[in-house]
């Protein structure tokens, strides 16, 4: 099991460029999440999905879009990158439900630098 | 309402000592309180979690103490080791009251350094 994988590991963008971050999980999890991590601010939820074909906004959704066309994949898009989107992006998945099913499993992260 | 406040921001502990990290929350609907551990260059990983129906949970050297009336919970690392050096995040979730989303609200993190 690879768990949660993220592509790419690192990317440099110029202001206004677009890109898509890919998250894949092989644990058959129902729920998936995208977070951004910034110094001194912890992890903040961008968007999440509770099943294939569903998406919902999190705490900081502006400037991002997501899609979950397949259960195992969760895509995060930046349509027009801004320097404020320089961050480390983490994807996570969880089985869904309560108890141990609430555990979120994180990917290794994508470092994004917007110039 | 949705915030989880974590302190201290950083912590230096001698090997063998006790590390204590504190968190406070405001939303009484929170039902699930996990702690995540993150090593440099890695994603966070679940360390230990507690529900408000118990006041303490222990797993090895790691203990969560939970005070429901004060809306506070803390992580205690006994016999701290250099290998425990990492960033620790507390979090909270509405759990069964959250519409089955399992969304987590994270604290701002504590950078722990255990000196040999």
mmCIF file of C-alpha atoms in Angstrom:
data_model
loop_
_atom_site.group_PDB
_atom_site.id
_atom_site.type_symbol
_atom_site.label_atom_id
_atom_site.label_comp_id
_atom_site.label_asym_id
_atom_site.label_seq_id
_atom_site.Cartn_x
_atom_site.Cartn_y
_atom_site.Cartn_z
ATOM 1 C CA UNK A 1 0.000 0.000 0.000
ATOM 2 C CA UNK A 2 1.371 3.375 -1.013
ATOM 3 C CA UNK A 3 -1.183 5.151 1.188
ATOM 4 C CA UNK A 4 -1.675 8.774 0.125
ATOM 5 C CA UNK A 5 0.556 10.078 -2.636
ATOM 6 C CA UNK A 6 0.856 13.618 -3.983
ATOM 7 C CA UNK A 7 2.147 14.915 -7.297
ATOM 8 C CA UNK A 8 4.254 16.988 -7.784
ATOM 9 C CA UNK A 9 6.536 17.241 -4.750
ATOM 10 C CA UNK A 10 7.680 20.755 -5.571
ATOM 11 C CA UNK A 11 6.659 23.389 -8.075
ATOM 12 C CA UNK A 12 7.515 26.986 -8.874
ATOM 13 C CA UNK A 13 4.865 29.099 -10.580
ATOM 14 C CA UNK A 14 4.731 32.627 -11.826
ATOM 15 C CA UNK A 15 1.852 34.867 -10.768
ATOM 16 C CA UNK A 16 -1.159 34.197 -12.934
ATOM 17 C CA UNK A 17 -0.167 30.704 -14.031
ATOM 18 C CA UNK A 18 -2.415 27.756 -13.364
ATOM 19 C CA UNK A 19 -1.676 24.277 -12.123
ATOM 20 C CA UNK A 20 -3.287 21.144 -10.725
ATOM 21 C CA UNK A 21 -2.109 19.184 -7.722
ATOM 22 C CA UNK A 22 -2.958 15.500 -7.760
ATOM 23 C CA UNK A 23 -3.745 13.403 -4.711
ATOM 24 C CA UNK A 24 -4.229 9.638 -4.926
ATOM 25 C CA UNK A 25 -5.070 7.106 -2.210
ATOM 26 C CA UNK A 26 -5.160 3.333 -2.452
ATOM 27 C CA UNK A 27 -6.989 2.629 0.831
ATOM 28 C CA UNK A 28 -10.508 2.830 -0.608
ATOM 29 C CA UNK A 29 -11.263 5.781 1.674
ATOM 30 C CA UNK A 30 -14.500 7.694 1.219
ATOM 31 C CA UNK A 31 -13.376 11.088 2.515
ATOM 32 C CA UNK A 32 -10.566 13.235 1.135
ATOM 33 C CA UNK A 33 -9.238 16.654 2.124
ATOM 34 C CA UNK A 34 -6.908 19.378 0.930
ATOM 35 C CA UNK A 35 -5.047 21.510 3.494
ATOM 36 C CA UNK A 36 -2.486 24.244 3.278
ATOM 37 C CA UNK A 37 0.208 24.635 5.920
ATOM 38 C CA UNK A 38 1.776 28.002 6.587
ATOM 39 C CA UNK A 39 4.247 28.939 9.349
ATOM 40 C CA UNK A 40 2.494 29.773 12.596
ATOM 41 C CA UNK A 41 -0.941 28.968 11.200
ATOM 42 C CA UNK A 42 -1.176 25.206 11.427
ATOM 43 C CA UNK A 43 -3.136 23.336 8.796
ATOM 44 C CA UNK A 44 -6.154 24.984 7.267
ATOM 45 C CA UNK A 45 -8.785 23.101 5.303
ATOM 46 C CA UNK A 46 -9.234 24.282 1.708
ATOM 47 C CA UNK A 47 -11.802 21.852 0.283
ATOM 48 C CA UNK A 48 -12.966 18.380 1.101
ATOM 49 C CA UNK A 49 -14.985 15.527 -0.362
ATOM 50 C CA UNK A 50 -17.149 12.941 1.359
ATOM 51 C CA UNK A 51 -17.461 10.703 -1.673
ATOM 52 C CA UNK A 52 -16.893 10.326 -5.384
ATOM 53 C CA UNK A 53 -18.466 13.208 -7.264
ATOM 54 C CA UNK A 54 -18.901 15.412 -4.169
ATOM 55 C CA UNK A 55 -16.914 18.426 -3.032
ATOM 56 C CA UNK A 56 -17.397 21.110 -0.391
ATOM 57 C CA UNK A 57 -15.665 24.264 0.772
ATOM 58 C CA UNK A 58 -13.464 24.335 3.815
ATOM 59 C CA UNK A 59 -12.021 27.204 5.793
ATOM 60 C CA UNK A 60 -9.944 28.875 3.043
ATOM 61 C CA UNK A 61 -11.437 27.932 -0.370
ATOM 62 C CA UNK A 62 -10.934 31.190 -2.289
ATOM 63 C CA UNK A 63 -8.649 30.870 -5.310
ATOM 64 C CA UNK A 64 -8.895 27.069 -5.416
ATOM 65 C CA UNK A 65 -11.117 24.545 -7.123
ATOM 66 C CA UNK A 66 -11.332 20.786 -6.656
ATOM 67 C CA UNK A 67 -12.705 17.744 -8.369
ATOM 68 C CA UNK A 68 -13.271 14.136 -7.330
ATOM 69 C CA UNK A 69 -14.222 12.260 -10.458
ATOM 70 C CA UNK A 70 -12.778 8.988 -9.154
ATOM 71 C CA UNK A 71 -12.937 7.747 -5.582
ATOM 72 C CA UNK A 72 -9.183 7.353 -5.325
ATOM 73 C CA UNK A 73 -8.234 10.778 -6.718
ATOM 74 C CA UNK A 74 -8.749 14.317 -5.451
ATOM 75 C CA UNK A 75 -7.486 17.185 -7.601
ATOM 76 C CA UNK A 76 -6.723 20.703 -6.372
ATOM 77 C CA UNK A 77 -6.584 23.438 -9.000
ATOM 78 C CA UNK A 78 -5.188 26.930 -8.918
ATOM 79 C CA UNK A 79 -6.649 28.877 -11.825
ATOM 80 C CA UNK A 80 -4.527 32.017 -11.456
ATOM 81 C CA UNK A 81 -1.761 31.605 -8.902
ATOM 82 C CA UNK A 82 -0.939 34.434 -6.496
ATOM 83 C CA UNK A 83 2.075 34.863 -4.193
ATOM 84 C CA UNK A 84 -0.297 34.422 -1.233
ATOM 85 C CA UNK A 85 -0.768 30.823 -2.363
ATOM 86 C CA UNK A 86 2.866 30.016 -1.669
ATOM 87 C CA UNK A 87 2.519 27.217 0.858
ATOM 88 C CA UNK A 88 2.874 23.528 1.542
ATOM 89 C CA UNK A 89 -0.208 21.638 0.455
ATOM 90 C CA UNK A 90 -1.255 18.411 2.104
ATOM 91 C CA UNK A 91 -3.839 15.939 0.982
ATOM 92 C CA UNK A 92 -5.454 13.567 3.462
ATOM 93 C CA UNK A 93 -8.006 10.784 3.366
ATOM 94 C CA UNK A 94 -10.116 8.986 5.945
ATOM 95 C CA UNK A 95 -12.422 5.966 5.831
ATOM 96 C CA UNK A 96 -15.443 7.998 6.932
ATOM 97 C CA UNK A 97 -17.569 7.274 9.975
ATOM 98 C CA UNK A 98 -16.719 7.501 13.656
ATOM 99 C CA UNK A 99 -14.028 6.089 15.907
ATOM 100 C CA UNK A 100 -10.955 4.825 14.058
ATOM 101 C CA UNK A 101 -12.719 5.758 10.830
ATOM 102 C CA UNK A 102 -12.156 9.399 11.734
ATOM 103 C CA UNK A 103 -8.379 9.090 11.425
ATOM 104 C CA UNK A 104 -6.996 11.164 8.602
ATOM 105 C CA UNK A 105 -3.991 9.832 6.697
ATOM 106 C CA UNK A 106 -1.790 12.487 5.151
ATOM 107 C CA UNK A 107 0.314 12.547 2.042
ATOM 108 C CA UNK A 108 3.921 13.823 1.987
ATOM 109 C CA UNK A 109 2.968 17.298 0.790
ATOM 110 C CA UNK A 110 3.578 19.547 -2.214
ATOM 111 C CA UNK A 111 5.716 22.643 -1.807
ATOM 112 C CA UNK A 112 4.448 25.441 -4.018
ATOM 113 C CA UNK A 113 6.297 28.701 -4.593
ATOM 114 C CA UNK A 114 4.510 31.460 -6.493
ATOM 115 C CA UNK A 115 6.760 34.252 -7.718
ATOM 116 C CA UNK B 1 -16.128 29.533 17.899
ATOM 117 C CA UNK B 2 -14.172 27.268 15.564
ATOM 118 C CA UNK B 3 -10.700 28.021 16.868
ATOM 119 C CA UNK B 4 -8.326 25.708 18.644
ATOM 120 C CA UNK B 5 -5.618 27.584 20.516
ATOM 121 C CA UNK B 6 -2.326 25.787 21.101
ATOM 122 C CA UNK B 7 0.638 26.639 23.313
ATOM 123 C CA UNK B 8 3.550 26.892 23.555
ATOM 124 C CA UNK B 9 4.733 27.667 20.041
ATOM 125 C CA UNK B 10 8.044 25.939 20.754
ATOM 126 C CA UNK B 11 9.404 23.784 23.537
ATOM 127 C CA UNK B 12 12.856 22.548 24.498
ATOM 128 C CA UNK B 13 13.053 19.575 26.835
ATOM 129 C CA UNK B 14 15.968 17.536 28.110
ATOM 130 C CA UNK B 15 16.095 13.829 27.333
ATOM 131 C CA UNK B 16 14.098 11.937 29.914
ATOM 132 C CA UNK B 17 11.977 14.937 30.825
ATOM 133 C CA UNK B 18 8.247 15.502 30.411
ATOM 134 C CA UNK B 19 6.939 17.504 27.457
ATOM 135 C CA UNK B 20 3.575 19.189 27.912
ATOM 136 C CA UNK B 21 1.596 20.883 25.149
ATOM 137 C CA UNK B 22 -1.731 22.553 25.808
ATOM 138 C CA UNK B 23 -4.785 23.270 23.695
ATOM 139 C CA UNK B 24 -8.044 25.084 24.323
ATOM 140 C CA UNK B 25 -11.236 25.173 22.310
ATOM 141 C CA UNK B 26 -14.451 27.157 22.343
ATOM 142 C CA UNK B 27 -17.009 25.120 20.439
ATOM 143 C CA UNK B 28 -18.768 22.744 22.827
ATOM 144 C CA UNK B 29 -19.964 20.698 19.850
ATOM 145 C CA UNK B 30 -16.457 19.337 19.303
ATOM 146 C CA UNK B 31 -16.530 15.611 19.927
ATOM 147 C CA UNK B 32 -13.170 14.232 18.879
ATOM 148 C CA UNK B 33 -9.706 15.505 19.833
ATOM 149 C CA UNK B 34 -6.690 14.016 18.051
ATOM 150 C CA UNK B 35 -3.021 14.885 18.256
ATOM 151 C CA UNK B 36 -0.884 14.677 15.141
ATOM 152 C CA UNK B 37 2.901 14.405 14.956
ATOM 153 C CA UNK B 38 4.845 15.803 12.011
ATOM 154 C CA UNK B 39 8.506 15.252 11.225
ATOM 155 C CA UNK B 40 10.333 17.671 8.891
ATOM 156 C CA UNK B 41 9.476 17.098 5.250
ATOM 157 C CA UNK B 42 6.687 14.649 6.082
ATOM 158 C CA UNK B 43 2.946 14.791 6.398
ATOM 159 C CA UNK B 44 1.290 14.754 9.831
ATOM 160 C CA UNK B 45 0.441 11.366 11.323
ATOM 161 C CA UNK B 46 -2.074 10.529 14.033
ATOM 162 C CA UNK B 47 -0.413 10.058 17.415
ATOM 163 C CA UNK B 48 -3.286 9.645 19.856
ATOM 164 C CA UNK B 49 -6.908 10.772 20.129
ATOM 165 C CA UNK B 50 -9.579 11.152 22.810
ATOM 166 C CA UNK B 51 -13.316 11.696 23.114
ATOM 167 C CA UNK B 52 -14.826 13.955 25.826
ATOM 168 C CA UNK B 53 -16.429 11.055 27.695
ATOM 169 C CA UNK B 54 -13.051 10.194 29.283
ATOM 170 C CA UNK B 55 -10.622 12.458 31.119
ATOM 171 C CA UNK B 56 -7.417 10.700 30.172
ATOM 172 C CA UNK B 57 -6.048 8.340 27.541
ATOM 173 C CA UNK B 58 -2.607 6.799 27.610
ATOM 174 C CA UNK B 59 -0.682 5.061 24.865
ATOM 175 C CA UNK B 60 2.845 4.180 25.810
ATOM 176 C CA UNK B 61 4.716 7.363 26.744
ATOM 177 C CA UNK B 62 1.972 9.591 25.326
ATOM 178 C CA UNK B 63 -1.011 10.725 27.401
ATOM 179 C CA UNK B 64 -3.911 13.041 26.610
ATOM 180 C CA UNK B 65 -5.524 14.789 29.563
ATOM 181 C CA UNK B 66 -8.963 16.227 28.881
ATOM 182 C CA UNK B 67 -10.863 18.805 30.941
ATOM 183 C CA UNK B 68 -14.345 19.160 29.500
ATOM 184 C CA UNK B 69 -15.517 21.916 31.855
ATOM 185 C CA UNK B 70 -12.487 24.065 31.082
ATOM 186 C CA UNK B 71 -12.572 23.145 27.398
ATOM 187 C CA UNK B 72 -8.906 22.268 27.472
ATOM 188 C CA UNK B 73 -6.829 19.254 26.591
ATOM 189 C CA UNK B 74 -3.137 18.551 26.729
ATOM 190 C CA UNK B 75 -0.517 16.128 25.469
ATOM 191 C CA UNK B 76 2.053 14.768 27.886
ATOM 192 C CA UNK B 77 5.137 12.986 26.588
ATOM 193 C CA UNK B 78 6.856 11.080 29.374
ATOM 194 C CA UNK B 79 10.554 10.205 29.240
ATOM 195 C CA UNK B 80 10.994 12.423 26.184
ATOM 196 C CA UNK B 81 13.521 11.179 23.648
ATOM 197 C CA UNK B 82 15.438 12.948 20.855
ATOM 198 C CA UNK B 83 13.387 10.901 18.393
ATOM 199 C CA UNK B 84 10.284 12.710 19.688
ATOM 200 C CA UNK B 85 11.605 15.983 18.237
ATOM 201 C CA UNK B 86 8.883 17.037 15.819
ATOM 202 C CA UNK B 87 5.993 19.445 15.414
ATOM 203 C CA UNK B 88 2.845 18.488 17.294
ATOM 204 C CA UNK B 89 -0.635 19.633 16.318
ATOM 205 C CA UNK B 90 -3.763 19.338 18.369
ATOM 206 C CA UNK B 91 -7.063 19.259 16.535
ATOM 207 C CA UNK B 92 -10.774 19.088 17.153
ATOM 208 C CA UNK B 93 -13.712 17.787 15.192
ATOM 209 C CA UNK B 94 -17.476 17.861 15.573
ATOM 210 C CA UNK B 95 -17.379 14.091 15.150
ATOM 211 C CA UNK B 96 -20.860 12.643 15.417
ATOM 212 C CA UNK B 97 -22.348 16.156 15.497
ATOM 213 C CA UNK B 98 -20.540 17.344 12.377
ATOM 214 C CA UNK B 99 -22.748 15.974 9.652
ATOM 215 C CA UNK B 100 -20.389 13.077 8.931
ATOM 216 C CA UNK B 101 -17.610 15.108 7.374
ATOM 217 C CA UNK B 102 -14.839 14.350 9.913
ATOM 218 C CA UNK B 103 -13.484 17.851 9.340
ATOM 219 C CA UNK B 104 -10.623 18.796 11.640
ATOM 220 C CA UNK B 105 -9.777 22.219 13.070
ATOM 221 C CA UNK B 106 -6.061 22.300 13.824
ATOM 222 C CA UNK B 107 -4.084 24.243 16.379
ATOM 223 C CA UNK B 108 -1.090 26.252 15.201
ATOM 224 C CA UNK B 109 1.480 23.639 16.199
ATOM 225 C CA UNK B 110 4.276 23.225 18.750
ATOM 226 C CA UNK B 111 7.846 22.609 17.676
ATOM 227 C CA UNK B 112 9.379 20.231 20.222
ATOM 228 C CA UNK B 113 13.132 19.779 20.506
ATOM 229 C CA UNK B 114 14.408 17.108 22.877
ATOM 230 C CA UNK B 115 18.037 17.662 23.725
ATOM 231 C CA UNK B 116 20.252 14.615 24.347
#
